[in-house]
Short mmCIF file of C-alpha atoms in Angstrom, two decimals:
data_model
loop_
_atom_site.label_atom_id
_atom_site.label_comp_id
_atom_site.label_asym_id
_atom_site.label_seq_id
_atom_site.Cartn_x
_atom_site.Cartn_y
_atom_site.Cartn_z
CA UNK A 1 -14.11 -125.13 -162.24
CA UNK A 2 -11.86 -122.46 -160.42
CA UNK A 3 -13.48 -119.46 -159.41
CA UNK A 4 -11.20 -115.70 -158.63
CA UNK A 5 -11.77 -112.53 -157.29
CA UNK A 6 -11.66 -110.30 -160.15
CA UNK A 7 -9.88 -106.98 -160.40
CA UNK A 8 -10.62 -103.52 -161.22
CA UNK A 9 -14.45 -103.00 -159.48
CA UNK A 10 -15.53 -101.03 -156.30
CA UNK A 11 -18.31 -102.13 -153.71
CA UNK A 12 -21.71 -100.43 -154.34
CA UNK A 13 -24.77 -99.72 -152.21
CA UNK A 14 -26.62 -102.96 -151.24
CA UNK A 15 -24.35 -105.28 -151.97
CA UNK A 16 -24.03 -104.39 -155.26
CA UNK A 17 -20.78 -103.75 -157.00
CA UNK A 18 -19.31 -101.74 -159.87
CA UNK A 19 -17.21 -103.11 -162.53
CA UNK A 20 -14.64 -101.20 -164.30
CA UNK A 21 -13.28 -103.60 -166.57
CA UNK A 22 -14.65 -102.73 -169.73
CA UNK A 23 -16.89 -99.61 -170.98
CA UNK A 24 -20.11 -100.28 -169.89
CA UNK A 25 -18.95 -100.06 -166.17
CA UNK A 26 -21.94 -102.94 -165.54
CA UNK A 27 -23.33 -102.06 -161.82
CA UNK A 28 -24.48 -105.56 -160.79
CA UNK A 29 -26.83 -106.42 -157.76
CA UNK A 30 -25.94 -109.27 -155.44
CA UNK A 31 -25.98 -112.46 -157.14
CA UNK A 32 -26.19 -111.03 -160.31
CA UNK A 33 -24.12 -111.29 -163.66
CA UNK A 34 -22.24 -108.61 -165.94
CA UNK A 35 -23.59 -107.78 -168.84
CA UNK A 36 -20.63 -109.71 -170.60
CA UNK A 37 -21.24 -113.39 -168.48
CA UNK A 38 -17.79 -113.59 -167.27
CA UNK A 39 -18.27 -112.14 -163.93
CA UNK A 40 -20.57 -112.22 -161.05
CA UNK A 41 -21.45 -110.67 -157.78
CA UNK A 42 -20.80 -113.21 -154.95
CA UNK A 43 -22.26 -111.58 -151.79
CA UNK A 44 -20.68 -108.12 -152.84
CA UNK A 45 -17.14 -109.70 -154.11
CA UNK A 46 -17.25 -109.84 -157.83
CA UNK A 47 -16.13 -113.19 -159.24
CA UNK A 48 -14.33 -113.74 -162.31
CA UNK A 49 -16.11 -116.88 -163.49
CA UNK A 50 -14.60 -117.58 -166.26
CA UNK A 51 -11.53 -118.09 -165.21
CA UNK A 52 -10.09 -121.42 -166.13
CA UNK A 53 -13.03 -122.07 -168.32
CA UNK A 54 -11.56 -122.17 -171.53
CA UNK A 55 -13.76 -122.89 -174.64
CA UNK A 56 -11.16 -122.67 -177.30
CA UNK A 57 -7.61 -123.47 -177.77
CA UNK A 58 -5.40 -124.06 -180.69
CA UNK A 59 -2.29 -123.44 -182.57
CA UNK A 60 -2.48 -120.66 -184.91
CA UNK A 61 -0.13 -118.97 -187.12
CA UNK A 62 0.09 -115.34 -185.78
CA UNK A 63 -0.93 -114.12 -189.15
CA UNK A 64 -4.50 -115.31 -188.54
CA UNK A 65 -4.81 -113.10 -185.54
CA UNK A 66 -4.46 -111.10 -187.87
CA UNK A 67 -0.86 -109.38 -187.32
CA UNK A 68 1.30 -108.81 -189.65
CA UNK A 69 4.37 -107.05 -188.58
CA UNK A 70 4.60 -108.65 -184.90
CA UNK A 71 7.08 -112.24 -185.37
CA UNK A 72 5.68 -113.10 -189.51
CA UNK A 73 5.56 -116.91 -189.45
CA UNK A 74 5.89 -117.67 -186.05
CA UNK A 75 3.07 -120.10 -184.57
CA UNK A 76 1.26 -118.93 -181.16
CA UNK A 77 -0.89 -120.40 -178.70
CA UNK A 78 -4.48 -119.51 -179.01
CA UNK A 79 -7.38 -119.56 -176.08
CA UNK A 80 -10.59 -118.31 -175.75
CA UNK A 81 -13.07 -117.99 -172.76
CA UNK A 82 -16.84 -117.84 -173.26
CA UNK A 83 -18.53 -114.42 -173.45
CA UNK A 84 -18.01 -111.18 -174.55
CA UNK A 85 -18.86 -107.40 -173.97
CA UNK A 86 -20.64 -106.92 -177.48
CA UNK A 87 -23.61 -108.55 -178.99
CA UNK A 88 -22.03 -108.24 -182.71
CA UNK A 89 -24.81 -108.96 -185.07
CA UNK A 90 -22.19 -110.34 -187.64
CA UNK A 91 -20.43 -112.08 -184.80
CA UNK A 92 -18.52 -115.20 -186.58
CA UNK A 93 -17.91 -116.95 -183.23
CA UNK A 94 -21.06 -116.12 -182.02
CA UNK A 95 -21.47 -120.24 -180.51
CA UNK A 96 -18.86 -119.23 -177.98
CA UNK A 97 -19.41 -114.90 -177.42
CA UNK A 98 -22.55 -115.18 -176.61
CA UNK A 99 -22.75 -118.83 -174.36
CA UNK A 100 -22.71 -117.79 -170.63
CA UNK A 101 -19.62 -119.22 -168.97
CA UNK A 102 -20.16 -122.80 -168.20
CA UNK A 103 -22.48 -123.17 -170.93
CA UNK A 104 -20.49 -125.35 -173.49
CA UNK A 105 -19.27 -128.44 -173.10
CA UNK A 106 -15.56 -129.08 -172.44
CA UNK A 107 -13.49 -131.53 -172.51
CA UNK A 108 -10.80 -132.38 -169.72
CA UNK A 109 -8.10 -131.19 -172.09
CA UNK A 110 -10.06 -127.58 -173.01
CA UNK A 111 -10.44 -126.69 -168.73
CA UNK A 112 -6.76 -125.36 -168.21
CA UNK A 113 -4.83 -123.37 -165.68
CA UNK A 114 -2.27 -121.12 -166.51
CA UNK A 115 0.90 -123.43 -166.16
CA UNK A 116 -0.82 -125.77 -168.29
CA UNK A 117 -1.35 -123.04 -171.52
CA UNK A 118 2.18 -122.22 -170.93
CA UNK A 119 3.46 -125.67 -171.20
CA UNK A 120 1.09 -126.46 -173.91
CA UNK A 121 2.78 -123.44 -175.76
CA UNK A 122 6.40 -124.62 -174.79
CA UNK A 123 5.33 -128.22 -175.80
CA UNK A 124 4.02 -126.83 -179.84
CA UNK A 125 7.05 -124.24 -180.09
CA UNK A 126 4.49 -121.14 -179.99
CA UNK A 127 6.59 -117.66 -179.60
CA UNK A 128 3.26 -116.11 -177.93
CA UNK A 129 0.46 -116.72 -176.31
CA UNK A 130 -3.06 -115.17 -177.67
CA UNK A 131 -6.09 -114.27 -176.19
CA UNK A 132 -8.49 -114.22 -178.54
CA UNK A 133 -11.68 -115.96 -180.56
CA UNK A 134 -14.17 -114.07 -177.94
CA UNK A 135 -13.04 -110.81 -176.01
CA UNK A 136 -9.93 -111.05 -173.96
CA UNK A 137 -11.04 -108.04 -171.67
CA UNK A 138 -13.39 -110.21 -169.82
CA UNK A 139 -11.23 -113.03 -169.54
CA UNK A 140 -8.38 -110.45 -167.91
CA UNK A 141 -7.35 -112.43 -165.14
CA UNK A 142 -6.61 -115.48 -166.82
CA UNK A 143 -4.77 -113.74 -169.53
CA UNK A 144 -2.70 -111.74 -166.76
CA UNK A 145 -1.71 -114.96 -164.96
CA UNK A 146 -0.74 -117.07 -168.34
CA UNK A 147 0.95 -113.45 -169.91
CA UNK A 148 3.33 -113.06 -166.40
CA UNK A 149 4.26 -117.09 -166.34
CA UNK A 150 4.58 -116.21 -170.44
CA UNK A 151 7.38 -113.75 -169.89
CA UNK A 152 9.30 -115.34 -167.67
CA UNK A 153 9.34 -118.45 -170.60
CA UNK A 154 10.23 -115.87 -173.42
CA UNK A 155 7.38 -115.91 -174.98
CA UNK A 156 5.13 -112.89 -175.67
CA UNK A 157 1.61 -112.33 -175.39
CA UNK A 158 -1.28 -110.71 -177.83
CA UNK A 159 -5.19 -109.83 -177.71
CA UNK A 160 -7.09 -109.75 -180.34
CA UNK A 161 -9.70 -107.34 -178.95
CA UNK A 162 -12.91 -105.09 -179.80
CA UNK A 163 -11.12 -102.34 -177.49
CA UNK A 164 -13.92 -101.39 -175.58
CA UNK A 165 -11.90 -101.54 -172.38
CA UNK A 166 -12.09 -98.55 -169.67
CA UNK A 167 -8.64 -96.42 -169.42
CA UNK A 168 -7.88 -98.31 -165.96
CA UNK A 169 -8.23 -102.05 -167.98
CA UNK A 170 -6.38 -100.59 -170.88
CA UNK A 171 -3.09 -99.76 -168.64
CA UNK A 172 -3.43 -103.04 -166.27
CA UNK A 173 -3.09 -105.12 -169.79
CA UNK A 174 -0.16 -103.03 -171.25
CA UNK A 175 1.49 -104.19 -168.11
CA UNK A 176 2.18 -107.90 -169.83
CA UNK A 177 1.30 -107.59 -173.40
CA UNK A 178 3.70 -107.56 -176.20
CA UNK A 179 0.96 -106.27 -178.93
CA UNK A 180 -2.30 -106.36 -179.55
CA UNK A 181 -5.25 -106.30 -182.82
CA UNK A 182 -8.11 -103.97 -182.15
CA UNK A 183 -11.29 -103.73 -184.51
CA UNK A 184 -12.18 -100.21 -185.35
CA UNK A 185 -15.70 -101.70 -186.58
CA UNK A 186 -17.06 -98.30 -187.70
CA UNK A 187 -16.48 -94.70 -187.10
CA UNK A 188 -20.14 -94.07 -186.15
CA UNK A 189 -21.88 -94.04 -182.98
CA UNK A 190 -24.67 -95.81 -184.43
CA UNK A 191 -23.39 -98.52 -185.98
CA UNK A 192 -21.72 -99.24 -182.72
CA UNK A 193 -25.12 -99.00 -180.48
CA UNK A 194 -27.16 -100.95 -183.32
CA UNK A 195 -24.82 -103.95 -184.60
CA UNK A 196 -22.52 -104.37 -181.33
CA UNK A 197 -24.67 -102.82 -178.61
CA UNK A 198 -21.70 -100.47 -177.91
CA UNK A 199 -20.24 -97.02 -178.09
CA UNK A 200 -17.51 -95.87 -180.79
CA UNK A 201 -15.41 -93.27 -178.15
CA UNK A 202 -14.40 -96.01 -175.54
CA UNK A 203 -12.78 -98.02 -178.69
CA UNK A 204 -11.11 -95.06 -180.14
CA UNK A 205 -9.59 -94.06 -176.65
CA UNK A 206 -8.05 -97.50 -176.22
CA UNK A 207 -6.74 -97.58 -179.67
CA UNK A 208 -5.20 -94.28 -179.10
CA UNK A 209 -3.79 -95.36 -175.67
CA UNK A 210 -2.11 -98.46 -177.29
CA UNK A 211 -0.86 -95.88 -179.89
CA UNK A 212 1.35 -94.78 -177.23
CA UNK A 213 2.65 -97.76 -175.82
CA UNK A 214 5.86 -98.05 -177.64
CA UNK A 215 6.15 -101.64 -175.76
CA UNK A 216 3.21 -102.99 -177.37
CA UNK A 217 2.66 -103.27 -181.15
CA UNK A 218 -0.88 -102.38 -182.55
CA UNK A 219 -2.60 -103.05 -185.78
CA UNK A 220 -6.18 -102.17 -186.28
CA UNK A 221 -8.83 -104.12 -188.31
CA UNK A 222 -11.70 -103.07 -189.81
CA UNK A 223 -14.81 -105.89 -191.10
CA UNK A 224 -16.41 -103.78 -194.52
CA UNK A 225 -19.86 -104.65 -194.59
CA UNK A 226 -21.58 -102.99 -197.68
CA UNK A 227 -23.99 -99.89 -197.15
CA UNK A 228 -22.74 -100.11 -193.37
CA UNK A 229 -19.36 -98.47 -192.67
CA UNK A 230 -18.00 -98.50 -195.72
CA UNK A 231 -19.61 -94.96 -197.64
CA UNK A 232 -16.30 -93.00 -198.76
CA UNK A 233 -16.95 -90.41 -195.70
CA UNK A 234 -16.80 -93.19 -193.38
CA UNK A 235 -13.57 -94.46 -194.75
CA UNK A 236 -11.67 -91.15 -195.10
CA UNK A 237 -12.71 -90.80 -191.20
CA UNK A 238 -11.61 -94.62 -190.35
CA UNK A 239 -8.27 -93.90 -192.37
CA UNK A 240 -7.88 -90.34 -191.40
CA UNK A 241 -8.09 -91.37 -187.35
CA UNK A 242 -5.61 -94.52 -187.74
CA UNK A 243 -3.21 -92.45 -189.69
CA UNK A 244 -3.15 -89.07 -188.03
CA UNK A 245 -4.20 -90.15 -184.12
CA UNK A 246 -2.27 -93.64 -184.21
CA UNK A 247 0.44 -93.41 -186.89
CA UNK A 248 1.15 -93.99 -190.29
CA UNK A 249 3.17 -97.50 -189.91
CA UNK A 250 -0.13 -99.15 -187.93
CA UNK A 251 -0.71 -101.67 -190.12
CA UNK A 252 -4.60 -101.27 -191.29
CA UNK A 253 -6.35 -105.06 -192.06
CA UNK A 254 -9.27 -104.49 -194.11
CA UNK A 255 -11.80 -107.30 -193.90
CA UNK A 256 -14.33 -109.16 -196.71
CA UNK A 257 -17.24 -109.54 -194.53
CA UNK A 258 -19.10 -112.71 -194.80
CA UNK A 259 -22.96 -113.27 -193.85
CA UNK A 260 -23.20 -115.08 -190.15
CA UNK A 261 -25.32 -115.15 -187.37
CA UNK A 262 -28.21 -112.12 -187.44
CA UNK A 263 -26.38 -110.89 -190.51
CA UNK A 264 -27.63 -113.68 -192.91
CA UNK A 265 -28.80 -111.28 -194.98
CA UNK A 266 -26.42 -109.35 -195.87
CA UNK A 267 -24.26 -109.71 -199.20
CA UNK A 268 -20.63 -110.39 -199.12
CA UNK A 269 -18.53 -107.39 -199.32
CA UNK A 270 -17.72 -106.20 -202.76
CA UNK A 271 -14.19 -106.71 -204.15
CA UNK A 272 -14.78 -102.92 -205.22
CA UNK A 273 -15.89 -101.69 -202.09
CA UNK A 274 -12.68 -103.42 -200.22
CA UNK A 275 -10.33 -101.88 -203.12
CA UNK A 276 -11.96 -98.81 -202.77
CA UNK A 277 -10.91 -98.67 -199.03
CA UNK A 278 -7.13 -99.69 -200.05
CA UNK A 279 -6.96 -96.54 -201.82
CA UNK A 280 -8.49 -94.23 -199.54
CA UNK A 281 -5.86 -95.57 -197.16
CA UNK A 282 -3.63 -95.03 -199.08
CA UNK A 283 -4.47 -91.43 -200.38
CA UNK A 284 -4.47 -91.00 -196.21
CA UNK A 285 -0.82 -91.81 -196.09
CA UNK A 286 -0.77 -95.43 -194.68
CA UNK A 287 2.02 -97.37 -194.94
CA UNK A 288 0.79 -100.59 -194.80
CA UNK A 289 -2.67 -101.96 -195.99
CA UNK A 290 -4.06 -105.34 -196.36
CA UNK A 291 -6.78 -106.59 -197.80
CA UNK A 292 -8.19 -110.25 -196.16
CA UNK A 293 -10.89 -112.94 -196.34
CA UNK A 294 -10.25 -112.43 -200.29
CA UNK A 295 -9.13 -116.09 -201.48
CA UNK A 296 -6.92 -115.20 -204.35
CA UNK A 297 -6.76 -111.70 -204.38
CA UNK A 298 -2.68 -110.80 -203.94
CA UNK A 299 -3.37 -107.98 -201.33
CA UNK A 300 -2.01 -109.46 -197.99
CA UNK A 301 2.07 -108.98 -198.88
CA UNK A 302 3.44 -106.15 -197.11
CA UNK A 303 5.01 -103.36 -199.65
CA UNK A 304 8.06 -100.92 -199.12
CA UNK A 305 6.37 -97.53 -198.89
CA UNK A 306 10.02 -96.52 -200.12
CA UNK A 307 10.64 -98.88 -203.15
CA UNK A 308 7.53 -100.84 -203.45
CA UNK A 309 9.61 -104.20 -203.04
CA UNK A 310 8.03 -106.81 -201.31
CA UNK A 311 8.86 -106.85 -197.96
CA UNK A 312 7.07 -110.03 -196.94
CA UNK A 313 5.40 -111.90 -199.57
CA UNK A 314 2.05 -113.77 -197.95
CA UNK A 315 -0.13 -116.75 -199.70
CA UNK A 316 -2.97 -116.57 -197.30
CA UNK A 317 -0.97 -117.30 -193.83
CA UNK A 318 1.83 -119.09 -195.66
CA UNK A 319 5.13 -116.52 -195.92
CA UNK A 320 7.00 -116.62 -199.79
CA UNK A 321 10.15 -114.17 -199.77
CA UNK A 322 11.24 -112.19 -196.82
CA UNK A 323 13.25 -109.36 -197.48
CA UNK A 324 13.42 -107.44 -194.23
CA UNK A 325 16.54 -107.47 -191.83
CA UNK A 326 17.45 -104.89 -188.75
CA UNK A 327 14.01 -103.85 -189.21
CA UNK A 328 14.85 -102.36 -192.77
CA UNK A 329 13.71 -103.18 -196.44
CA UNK A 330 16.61 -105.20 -198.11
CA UNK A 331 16.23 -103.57 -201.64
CA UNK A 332 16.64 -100.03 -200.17
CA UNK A 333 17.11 -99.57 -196.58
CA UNK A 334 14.08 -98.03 -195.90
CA UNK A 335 12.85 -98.30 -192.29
CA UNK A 336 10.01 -100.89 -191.57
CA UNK A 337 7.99 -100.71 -188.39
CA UNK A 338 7.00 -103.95 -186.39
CA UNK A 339 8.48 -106.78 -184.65
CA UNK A 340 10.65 -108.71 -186.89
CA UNK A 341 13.28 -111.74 -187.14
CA UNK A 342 15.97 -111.77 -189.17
CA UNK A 343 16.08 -114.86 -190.98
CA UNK A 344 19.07 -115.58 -192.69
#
């Protein structure tokens, strides 16, 4: 299994080295791991381990990432590493976020290099490649390597991330992505140390950086757990932040959460509670809101903020009408943010 030097770390004192990858800045001692799996300190040169490992591949439609406005019904190219920088209590890959790289067994096909993901991608007619299912930040060097040989195939690239990236990670990814998801979980400190084993101010910095990337598209997702992150206060703030600090047109996914792993215990999220967060969007001056995980419930159609036309009509990841074209709603000409294709 390839093995390669990783980026963005110093040397330390005895051997030891500091990563600055992702927020928690891991200091590891000589043969030691970071706190995320994915690298390790190999005589004082930190490895990226996971490189090449890849525990997860598919072809998804770029809906379920989720995104919304970036290529609608377009098909992407979807890989995973083992690992990741949070311990989510709630995590719904948990089998592969929390394995330590090497852990899981893959087949020949799963263990590819770069060239191969790309061709794969060519080979299904994907428009991007994503990095996603566990935490692309500590899979970085991979993703670089497929995103560069990505570009120079037309295609784009996309994480689907928890955003808890340093500043210096942040800009080395918006040099070859195309757009990217990021969780806002909570807006409280706690819930971040307590469910995810993380801090809230690292993930709002990196949303707010990829705010003002005008090259990369951002949408934000938030997973409502009841009696959580989901009191009215809470949502004003989560609403208040992504409209006012990011921008009205960031499309805001609002997510039915489901009990898994050390969560068991916890009920599914109330169809009130998720409405309830719709509005106070809403009332916040979003312009697009969607409501997911739902089966059934008609909330995941993206709506003219000028008209109230249907701009895309959605049937879980299946598109119905499409009535967008130069980036504009059909019925009235209202502007609509995103990434679009004109199908006519």
């Amino acid at each position: 299994m390839e093995k390669c030097k990783a980026i963005l770390w110093e040397k330390a004192d005895n051997e030891s080295v500091k990563c600055n990858l992702c927020a928690h800045r891991c200091l590891i001692p000589k043969g030691q791991q970071s706190r995320c799996t994915g690298r390790t300190n190999c005589a004082g040169e930190l490895i990226s381990t996971c490189y090449e490992d890849i525990c997860s591949a598919a072809v998804d439609p770029v809906e379920k990432k989720p995104l919304f406005h970036f290529m609608p019904g377009s098909k992407v190219m979807s890989i995973a590493t083992p690992g990741c920088n949070f311990r989510c209590d709630f995590c719904q890959n948990w089998q592969i976020s929390m394995p330590r790289p090497g852990s899981l067994p893959l087949s020949k096909d799963c263990t590819l290099t770069p060239h191969q993901v790309v061709e794969s991608a060519l080979a299904n007619r994907c428009t991007a490649i994503a990095y996603t299912y566990t935490e692309p930040t500590i899979f970085m060097e991979l993703a670089s390597d497929c995103g560069e040989l990505a570009h120079m195939h037309n295609m784009k690239n996309i994480f689907v991330s928890n955003g808890y990236m340093t500043p210096e990670a942040a800009e080395y990814a918006s040099g070859f992505l195309d757009a990217i998801n990021i969780d806002l979980k909570s807006y409280t400190d706690g819930f971040y140390r307590n469910f995810c084993k993380g801090k809230l101010e690292p993930v709002l910095e990196t949303l707010k950086y990829f705010a003002g990337q005008e090259h990369v598209w951002l949408e934000v997702t938030t997973l409502l757990i009841n009696g959580e992150n989901d009191s009215d206060e809470e949502l004003e703030q989560m609403a208040g932040f992504i409209s006012g600090e990011l921008g009205r047109h960031v499309p805001w996914h609002i997510s039915r959460f489901h009990p898994s792993y050390k969560c068991g215990e916890l009920a599914i999220t109330s169809t009130e509670s998720l409405m309830r967060a719709y509005e106070i969007g809403k009332e916040a001056g979003l312009k697009y809101i969607f409501i997911g995980n739902v089966p059934g419930l008609d909330m995941g159609s993206s709506i003219c903020s000028g008209c109230g036309h249907k701009l895309i009509e959605r049937n879980g990841y299946q598109l119905g009408s499409y009535n967008i074209m130069n980036n504009a709603c059909m019925s009235c000409g209202e502007r609509v943010e995103g990434v679009f294709v004109d199908y006519s």
